Amino acid sequence: MSTAPLPSPSTGLARGPSRPSLALCCTLLGVAIAATGALALSVGGVPLSPHELLEVLAGRVDGMAAVLVMELRLPRFVAGLLVGASLGLAGQLMQTVTRNPLASPGITGVVAGASMAVVMAQVGWRVDATWLPAIGMLGGAGAAALTFLLAARSGFSPLMLALAGMAVTALASALVTAFLLFSGAQAQQLYGWLAGGLQGRGWAHVGQILPWAAGGLVLSLATGRWLNLMHLEDSVARSLGGAVTLLRLGFVTLAVALTAASVAVAGPVGFIGLIAPHLVRLVAGVDQRQTLPLVALTGALLVTLSDLLARTLAAPQELPLGLFTALIGGPLFIALIRSRTP
């Protein structure tokens, strides 16, 4: 005779079957990220041997090798880590708060809205780069609000959320195209940025996204218990002490902020916020205290690995980073839509 899973007194979630430990999963992801980093720092127009790379990282070598690693490849890799972690966390927050497996920054129009706001600011007002995450946050928040409003009118189903997000994305993309027509000499640079990528990213870009990514990770981990309540019906969550409306607004705001900071640095990189949470849930379940750090690491691995492929497969030319994230995320998105369509 089978028995139902027992609820956890600390989270209200049912205990599922035994799963790999958090420490083991983090270790495996950490090893994969370290291996990707070693390749990212070594491979390129001027390849470096493992010994040369270690010498540079130890500070015992000057010259061209040191410049390549410390000023070009390392900041690009670190920026990729932060962008991937931020997008993964944003996707996890959105999917949990909306209880919708398709609610990711790209699908809900947040990426397109943030991109639109950044392009408008660059073309119309030429604002300083330090303001771009905040400006992108305003655009992303507006796009998310419009998407959720449209989806709510039709029952907020996964399919309707995807359709509403596509409509908002199309609107934002049309506005971006209109602004690009008046961008003059900036057009080529902005087109490259809109393709999504980490080419030319340096320590200034790392400093631009680091406070947002670090703050978002700390806040997410600190509020993991409250995020677990979002899995439950609103009435049940309230009975357990959760201010549901305030929590939902706070988590969506955090997701939009993480997305906006990523867009400001790397442009619109799609599907990471959709892919990473689903991959992690296959292994770690739904307890946010387990999944949040794993989602951040998985997002970081996906972006840095995709960037390595984008930089090396067609060298000396670079392919768009979004090409590789779309090749991974596109089939998964289609499979999710098909699995939830009657």
CSV table of C-alpha atoms in Angstrom, one decimal:
chain,number,residue,atom,x,y,z
A,1,MET,CA,0.0,0.0,0.0
A,2,SER,CA,1.5,3.3,-1.0
A,3,THR,CA,1.5,6.4,1.2
A,4,ALA,CA,1.4,10.0,0.3
A,5,PRO,CA,4.4,12.2,0.8
A,6,LEU,CA,4.5,13.9,4.2
A,7,PRO,CA,4.5,17.7,4.2
A,8,SER,CA,7.5,19.5,5.6
A,9,PRO,CA,6.7,21.6,8.7
A,10,SER,CA,9.2,24.3,7.7
A,11,THR,CA,8.1,24.8,4.1
A,12,GLY,CA,4.7,23.3,3.7
A,13,LEU,CA,5.9,21.3,0.7
A,14,ALA,CA,5.6,17.6,0.3
A,15,ARG,CA,8.8,15.5,0.7
A,16,GLY,CA,9.5,13.7,-2.5
A,17,PRO,CA,11.8,10.8,-3.2
A,18,SER,CA,15.4,11.0,-2.3
A,19,ARG,CA,17.5,13.4,-4.4
A,20,PRO,CA,21.2,14.2,-4.7
A,21,SER,CA,22.5,16.5,-1.9
A,22,LEU,CA,22.8,20.2,-2.5
A,23,ALA,CA,26.6,19.9,-1.8
A,24,LEU,CA,27.1,17.3,-4.4
A,25,CYS,CA,25.1,19.2,-7.1
A,26,CYS,CA,26.9,22.4,-6.3
A,27,THR,CA,30.3,20.6,-6.5
A,28,LEU,CA,29.5,19.1,-9.9
A,29,LEU,CA,28.3,22.4,-11.3
A,30,GLY,CA,31.3,24.2,-9.8
A,31,VAL,CA,33.7,21.7,-11.5
A,32,ALA,CA,31.9,22.2,-14.8
A,33,ILE,CA,32.1,26.0,-14.5
A,34,ALA,CA,35.8,25.8,-13.6
A,35,ALA,CA,36.5,23.6,-16.6
A,36,THR,CA,34.6,26.0,-18.9
A,37,GLY,CA,36.5,28.9,-17.3
A,38,ALA,CA,39.9,27.2,-18.0
A,39,LEU,CA,38.9,26.7,-21.6
A,40,ALA,CA,37.6,30.3,-21.9
A,41,LEU,CA,40.8,31.7,-20.6
A,42,SER,CA,43.1,29.5,-22.7
A,43,VAL,CA,41.4,29.3,-26.1
A,44,GLY,CA,41.5,32.0,-28.7
A,45,GLY,CA,43.5,33.7,-31.3
A,46,VAL,CA,46.5,33.3,-29.0
A,47,PRO,CA,46.1,30.0,-27.2
A,48,LEU,CA,47.7,29.5,-23.9
A,49,SER,CA,48.9,26.2,-22.4
A,50,PRO,CA,47.7,25.2,-18.9
A,51,HIS,CA,51.1,26.1,-17.5
A,52,GLU,CA,51.1,29.5,-19.1
A,53,LEU,CA,47.6,30.2,-17.8
A,54,LEU,CA,48.5,29.3,-14.3
A,55,GLU,CA,51.6,31.5,-14.4
A,56,VAL,CA,49.4,34.4,-15.6
A,57,LEU,CA,46.8,33.9,-12.9
A,58,ALA,CA,49.5,33.7,-10.3
A,59,GLY,CA,50.9,37.0,-11.4
A,60,ARG,CA,54.3,35.7,-12.5
A,61,VAL,CA,53.9,36.6,-16.1
A,62,ASP,CA,53.6,40.1,-17.8
A,63,GLY,CA,53.2,41.1,-21.4
A,64,MET,CA,50.6,40.1,-24.0
A,65,ALA,CA,49.5,36.9,-22.2
A,66,ALA,CA,48.7,38.8,-19.0
A,67,VAL,CA,46.7,41.4,-21.0
A,68,LEU,CA,44.8,38.7,-22.9
A,69,VAL,CA,43.8,36.9,-19.7
A,70,MET,CA,43.4,39.6,-17.1
A,71,GLU,CA,41.9,42.4,-19.2
A,72,LEU,CA,40.0,40.6,-22.0
A,73,ARG,CA,39.1,36.9,-21.3
A,74,LEU,CA,38.7,36.9,-17.5
A,75,PRO,CA,36.3,39.9,-17.2
A,76,ARG,CA,34.3,38.5,-20.1
A,77,PHE,CA,34.0,35.1,-18.3
A,78,VAL,CA,33.1,36.8,-15.0
A,79,ALA,CA,30.5,38.9,-16.7
A,80,GLY,CA,29.0,35.7,-18.3
A,81,LEU,CA,28.8,34.1,-14.9
A,82,LEU,CA,26.9,37.1,-13.4
A,83,VAL,CA,24.6,37.4,-16.4
A,84,GLY,CA,23.7,33.7,-16.4
A,85,ALA,CA,23.2,33.5,-12.7
A,86,SER,CA,20.9,36.6,-12.8
A,87,LEU,CA,18.8,35.3,-15.7
A,88,GLY,CA,18.5,31.9,-14.1
A,89,LEU,CA,17.4,33.4,-10.8
A,90,ALA,CA,14.9,35.7,-12.5
A,91,GLY,CA,13.3,32.7,-14.3
A,92,GLN,CA,13.0,30.7,-11.2
A,93,LEU,CA,11.4,33.6,-9.3
A,94,MET,CA,8.9,34.2,-12.1
A,95,GLN,CA,7.9,30.6,-12.6
A,96,THR,CA,7.4,30.1,-8.9
A,97,VAL,CA,5.5,33.3,-8.2
A,98,THR,CA,3.1,32.8,-11.2
A,99,ARG,CA,3.0,29.0,-10.8
A,100,ASN,CA,3.5,28.9,-14.5
A,101,PRO,CA,6.3,26.9,-16.1
A,102,LEU,CA,6.6,29.3,-19.1
A,103,ALA,CA,7.0,32.4,-17.0
A,104,SER,CA,10.6,33.4,-17.8
A,105,PRO,CA,12.1,36.9,-18.5
A,106,GLY,CA,12.2,36.2,-22.3
A,107,ILE,CA,8.7,34.7,-22.6
A,108,THR,CA,7.0,37.3,-20.5
A,109,GLY,CA,8.4,40.2,-22.5
A,110,VAL,CA,10.7,41.5,-19.7
A,111,VAL,CA,13.8,41.1,-21.8
A,112,ALA,CA,12.2,42.9,-24.8
A,113,GLY,CA,10.9,45.7,-22.5
A,114,ALA,CA,14.2,46.2,-20.9
A,115,SER,CA,16.0,46.2,-24.3
A,116,MET,CA,13.5,48.8,-25.6
A,117,ALA,CA,14.1,51.1,-22.6
A,118,VAL,CA,17.9,50.8,-22.9
A,119,VAL,CA,17.8,51.5,-26.7
A,120,MET,CA,15.5,54.5,-26.1
A,121,ALA,CA,17.8,55.9,-23.4
A,122,GLN,CA,20.9,55.4,-25.6
A,123,VAL,CA,19.4,57.0,-28.7
A,124,GLY,CA,17.2,59.7,-27.2
A,125,TRP,CA,19.2,60.8,-24.2
A,126,ARG,CA,22.7,59.2,-24.4
A,127,VAL,CA,22.6,58.4,-20.7
A,128,ASP,CA,25.6,57.2,-18.7
A,129,ALA,CA,26.0,53.4,-18.7
A,130,THR,CA,25.7,53.2,-14.9
A,131,TRP,CA,22.0,54.2,-15.3
A,132,LEU,CA,21.2,51.5,-17.8
A,133,PRO,CA,20.2,48.8,-15.4
A,134,ALA,CA,17.7,51.1,-13.6
A,135,ILE,CA,16.3,52.3,-17.0
A,136,GLY,CA,16.0,48.7,-18.2
A,137,MET,CA,14.2,47.8,-15.0
A,138,LEU,CA,11.5,50.4,-15.8
A,139,GLY,CA,11.0,49.0,-19.3
A,140,GLY,CA,11.0,45.4,-18.1
A,141,ALA,CA,8.5,46.2,-15.3
A,142,GLY,CA,6.2,47.9,-17.8
A,143,ALA,CA,6.4,45.0,-20.2
A,144,ALA,CA,5.8,42.4,-17.4
A,145,ALA,CA,2.8,44.3,-16.1
A,146,LEU,CA,1.3,44.5,-19.6
A,147,THR,CA,1.9,40.7,-20.2
A,148,PHE,CA,0.4,39.7,-16.9
A,149,LEU,CA,-2.6,41.9,-17.5
A,150,LEU,CA,-3.3,40.4,-20.9
A,151,ALA,CA,-2.8,36.9,-19.7
A,152,ALA,CA,-5.0,37.4,-16.6
A,153,ARG,CA,-8.0,38.3,-18.8
A,154,SER,CA,-7.9,34.8,-20.3
A,155,GLY,CA,-7.3,32.7,-17.1
A,156,PHE,CA,-3.5,33.1,-16.9
A,157,SER,CA,-2.9,29.7,-18.5
A,158,PRO,CA,0.7,28.8,-19.6
A,159,LEU,CA,-0.4,29.1,-23.3
A,160,MET,CA,-2.1,32.5,-22.8
A,161,LEU,CA,1.0,33.8,-20.9
A,162,ALA,CA,3.2,32.8,-23.8
A,163,LEU,CA,0.9,34.4,-26.3
A,164,ALA,CA,0.6,37.6,-24.3
A,165,GLY,CA,4.4,37.7,-23.9
A,166,MET,CA,4.9,37.2,-27.6
A,167,ALA,CA,2.5,40.2,-28.3
A,168,VAL,CA,4.3,42.4,-25.9
A,169,THR,CA,7.7,41.3,-27.3
A,170,ALA,CA,6.5,42.1,-30.8
A,171,LEU,CA,5.4,45.6,-29.7
A,172,ALA,CA,8.7,46.3,-27.9
A,173,SER,CA,10.7,45.0,-30.9
A,174,ALA,CA,8.8,47.3,-33.3
A,175,LEU,CA,9.5,50.3,-31.1
A,176,VAL,CA,13.2,49.3,-31.0
A,177,THR,CA,13.3,49.2,-34.8
A,178,ALA,CA,11.7,52.6,-35.0
A,179,PHE,CA,14.3,54.1,-32.6
A,180,LEU,CA,17.1,52.5,-34.5
A,181,LEU,CA,16.0,54.3,-37.7
A,182,PHE,CA,17.0,57.5,-35.9
A,183,SER,CA,20.1,56.3,-34.2
A,184,GLY,CA,22.5,57.3,-37.0
A,185,ALA,CA,26.1,56.3,-36.4
A,186,GLN,CA,25.0,54.3,-33.3
A,187,ALA,CA,22.9,51.9,-35.3
A,188,GLN,CA,25.7,49.3,-36.0
A,189,GLN,CA,26.7,49.2,-32.4
A,190,LEU,CA,23.1,48.9,-31.2
A,191,TYR,CA,22.4,46.1,-33.7
A,192,GLY,CA,25.4,44.2,-32.3
A,193,TRP,CA,24.2,44.7,-28.8
A,194,LEU,CA,20.7,43.5,-29.6
A,195,ALA,CA,22.1,40.2,-30.9
A,196,GLY,CA,23.1,39.5,-27.3
A,197,GLY,CA,26.7,38.7,-26.4
A,198,LEU,CA,29.7,39.4,-24.2
A,199,GLN,CA,32.2,40.6,-26.9
A,200,GLY,CA,34.3,43.5,-25.5
A,201,ARG,CA,32.9,43.2,-22.0
A,202,GLY,CA,35.5,44.4,-19.4
A,203,TRP,CA,35.8,45.0,-15.7
A,204,ALA,CA,33.6,48.1,-16.0
A,205,HIS,CA,30.7,45.9,-17.1
A,206,VAL,CA,31.4,43.4,-14.3
A,207,GLY,CA,31.2,46.3,-11.8
A,208,GLN,CA,27.9,47.4,-13.5
A,209,ILE,CA,26.1,44.1,-12.9
A,210,LEU,CA,27.9,42.8,-9.8
A,211,PRO,CA,25.8,44.7,-7.2
A,212,TRP,CA,22.6,43.7,-8.8
A,213,ALA,CA,23.5,40.0,-9.2
A,214,ALA,CA,25.0,39.7,-5.7
A,215,GLY,CA,22.1,41.5,-4.1
A,216,GLY,CA,19.6,39.5,-6.0
A,217,LEU,CA,21.2,36.2,-5.0
A,218,VAL,CA,21.4,37.2,-1.3
A,219,LEU,CA,17.8,38.4,-1.2
A,220,SER,CA,16.6,35.3,-3.0
A,221,LEU,CA,18.4,32.9,-0.7
A,222,ALA,CA,17.3,34.9,2.4
A,223,THR,CA,13.7,34.7,1.4
A,224,GLY,CA,13.7,31.1,0.1
A,225,ARG,CA,11.2,30.1,2.8
A,226,TRP,CA,8.7,32.7,1.8
A,227,LEU,CA,9.2,31.9,-1.9
A,228,ASN,CA,8.2,28.3,-1.0
A,229,LEU,CA,4.8,29.6,0.1
A,230,MET,CA,4.2,30.7,-3.5
A,231,HIS,CA,3.8,27.1,-4.5
A,232,LEU,CA,0.6,26.9,-2.3
A,233,GLU,CA,-2.8,28.3,-2.9
A,234,ASP,CA,-3.1,31.9,-1.7
A,235,SER,CA,-5.5,31.1,1.1
A,236,VAL,CA,-3.1,28.4,2.5
A,237,ALA,CA,-0.1,30.7,2.1
A,238,ARG,CA,-1.9,33.4,4.1
A,239,SER,CA,-2.8,31.0,6.8
A,240,LEU,CA,0.9,30.2,7.2
A,241,GLY,CA,1.8,33.8,7.7
A,242,GLY,CA,2.6,35.0,4.1
A,243,ALA,CA,1.6,38.4,2.9
A,244,VAL,CA,0.9,37.0,-0.6
A,245,THR,CA,0.3,40.1,-2.6
A,246,LEU,CA,3.4,41.9,-1.1
A,247,LEU,CA,5.6,38.8,-1.6
A,248,ARG,CA,4.5,38.3,-5.2
A,249,LEU,CA,5.1,42.0,-6.0
A,250,GLY,CA,8.5,41.9,-4.3
A,251,PHE,CA,9.7,38.7,-6.1
A,252,VAL,CA,8.5,39.9,-9.5
A,253,THR,CA,10.3,43.2,-8.9
A,254,LEU,CA,13.5,41.3,-8.0
A,255,ALA,CA,13.2,39.2,-11.1
A,256,VAL,CA,12.8,42.3,-13.3
A,257,ALA,CA,15.8,44.0,-11.7
A,258,LEU,CA,18.0,40.9,-12.3
A,259,THR,CA,16.9,40.8,-15.9
A,260,ALA,CA,17.4,44.5,-16.5
A,261,ALA,CA,21.0,44.4,-15.2
A,262,SER,CA,21.7,41.4,-17.4
A,263,VAL,CA,20.2,43.1,-20.5
A,264,ALA,CA,22.2,46.3,-19.8
A,265,VAL,CA,25.5,44.3,-19.9
A,266,ALA,CA,24.9,41.5,-22.4
A,267,GLY,CA,21.9,42.6,-24.4
A,268,PRO,CA,18.8,40.4,-24.8
A,269,VAL,CA,20.0,36.8,-24.1
A,270,GLY,CA,17.1,34.5,-24.4
A,271,PHE,CA,15.9,31.2,-22.9
A,272,ILE,CA,18.3,31.0,-19.9
A,273,GLY,CA,15.6,32.0,-17.5
A,274,LEU,CA,13.4,29.2,-19.0
A,275,ILE,CA,16.0,26.5,-19.3
A,276,ALA,CA,17.9,26.7,-16.0
A,277,PRO,CA,14.9,26.3,-13.6
A,278,HIS,CA,13.5,23.3,-15.5
A,279,LEU,CA,16.9,21.5,-15.6
A,280,VAL,CA,17.4,22.0,-11.8
A,281,ARG,CA,13.9,20.8,-10.9
A,282,LEU,CA,14.6,17.5,-12.6
A,283,VAL,CA,17.3,16.9,-10.1
A,284,ALA,CA,16.5,19.0,-7.0
A,285,GLY,CA,12.8,19.2,-6.7
A,286,VAL,CA,10.9,22.4,-5.8
A,287,ASP,CA,12.3,23.5,-2.4
A,288,GLN,CA,13.6,26.9,-3.1
A,289,ARG,CA,16.4,26.6,-0.5
A,290,GLN,CA,17.8,23.9,-2.7
A,291,THR,CA,16.9,25.1,-6.1
A,292,LEU,CA,17.9,28.8,-6.0
A,293,PRO,CA,21.7,28.3,-5.7
A,294,LEU,CA,21.6,25.5,-8.2
A,295,VAL,CA,19.6,27.6,-10.7
A,296,ALA,CA,22.2,30.4,-10.3
A,297,LEU,CA,25.0,28.0,-11.0
A,298,THR,CA,23.2,26.3,-13.9
A,299,GLY,CA,22.4,29.7,-15.5
A,300,ALA,CA,26.1,30.7,-15.1
A,301,LEU,CA,27.3,27.5,-16.7
A,302,LEU,CA,24.9,27.8,-19.7
A,303,VAL,CA,25.9,31.4,-20.5
A,304,THR,CA,29.6,30.9,-20.1
A,305,LEU,CA,29.6,27.6,-22.1
A,306,SER,CA,27.4,29.2,-24.9
A,307,ASP,CA,29.8,32.2,-25.0
A,308,LEU,CA,32.8,29.9,-25.3
A,309,LEU,CA,31.1,28.2,-28.3
A,310,ALA,CA,30.1,31.6,-29.8
A,311,ARG,CA,33.7,32.8,-29.6
A,312,THR,CA,35.5,29.8,-30.8
A,313,LEU,CA,33.4,27.8,-33.3
A,314,ALA,CA,33.7,30.3,-36.2
A,315,ALA,CA,36.9,32.0,-35.1
A,316,PRO,CA,38.1,34.7,-35.8
A,317,GLN,CA,34.5,35.7,-36.3
A,318,GLU,CA,32.1,35.6,-33.3
A,319,LEU,CA,28.6,34.1,-33.5
A,320,PRO,CA,25.8,35.7,-31.5
A,321,LEU,CA,25.5,34.3,-27.9
A,322,GLY,CA,21.7,34.2,-28.3
A,323,LEU,CA,22.1,31.7,-31.2
A,324,PHE,CA,23.4,29.0,-28.8
A,325,THR,CA,21.0,29.7,-26.0
A,326,ALA,CA,18.1,29.6,-28.5
A,327,LEU,CA,19.3,26.3,-29.9
A,328,ILE,CA,19.1,24.9,-26.4
A,329,GLY,CA,16.0,26.7,-25.2
A,330,GLY,CA,13.8,26.7,-28.4
A,331,PRO,CA,13.1,22.9,-28.4
A,332,LEU,CA,12.4,22.9,-24.7
A,333,PHE,CA,10.0,25.8,-25.1
A,334,ILE,CA,8.1,24.0,-27.9
A,335,ALA,CA,8.0,20.8,-25.8
A,336,LEU,CA,6.5,22.7,-22.9
A,337,ILE,CA,3.9,24.3,-25.0
A,338,ARG,CA,2.9,21.0,-26.6
A,339,SER,CA,2.7,19.2,-23.3
A,340,ARG,CA,0.2,21.8,-22.0
A,341,THR,CA,-1.9,22.2,-25.1
A,342,PRO,CA,-5.1,20.1,-25.1
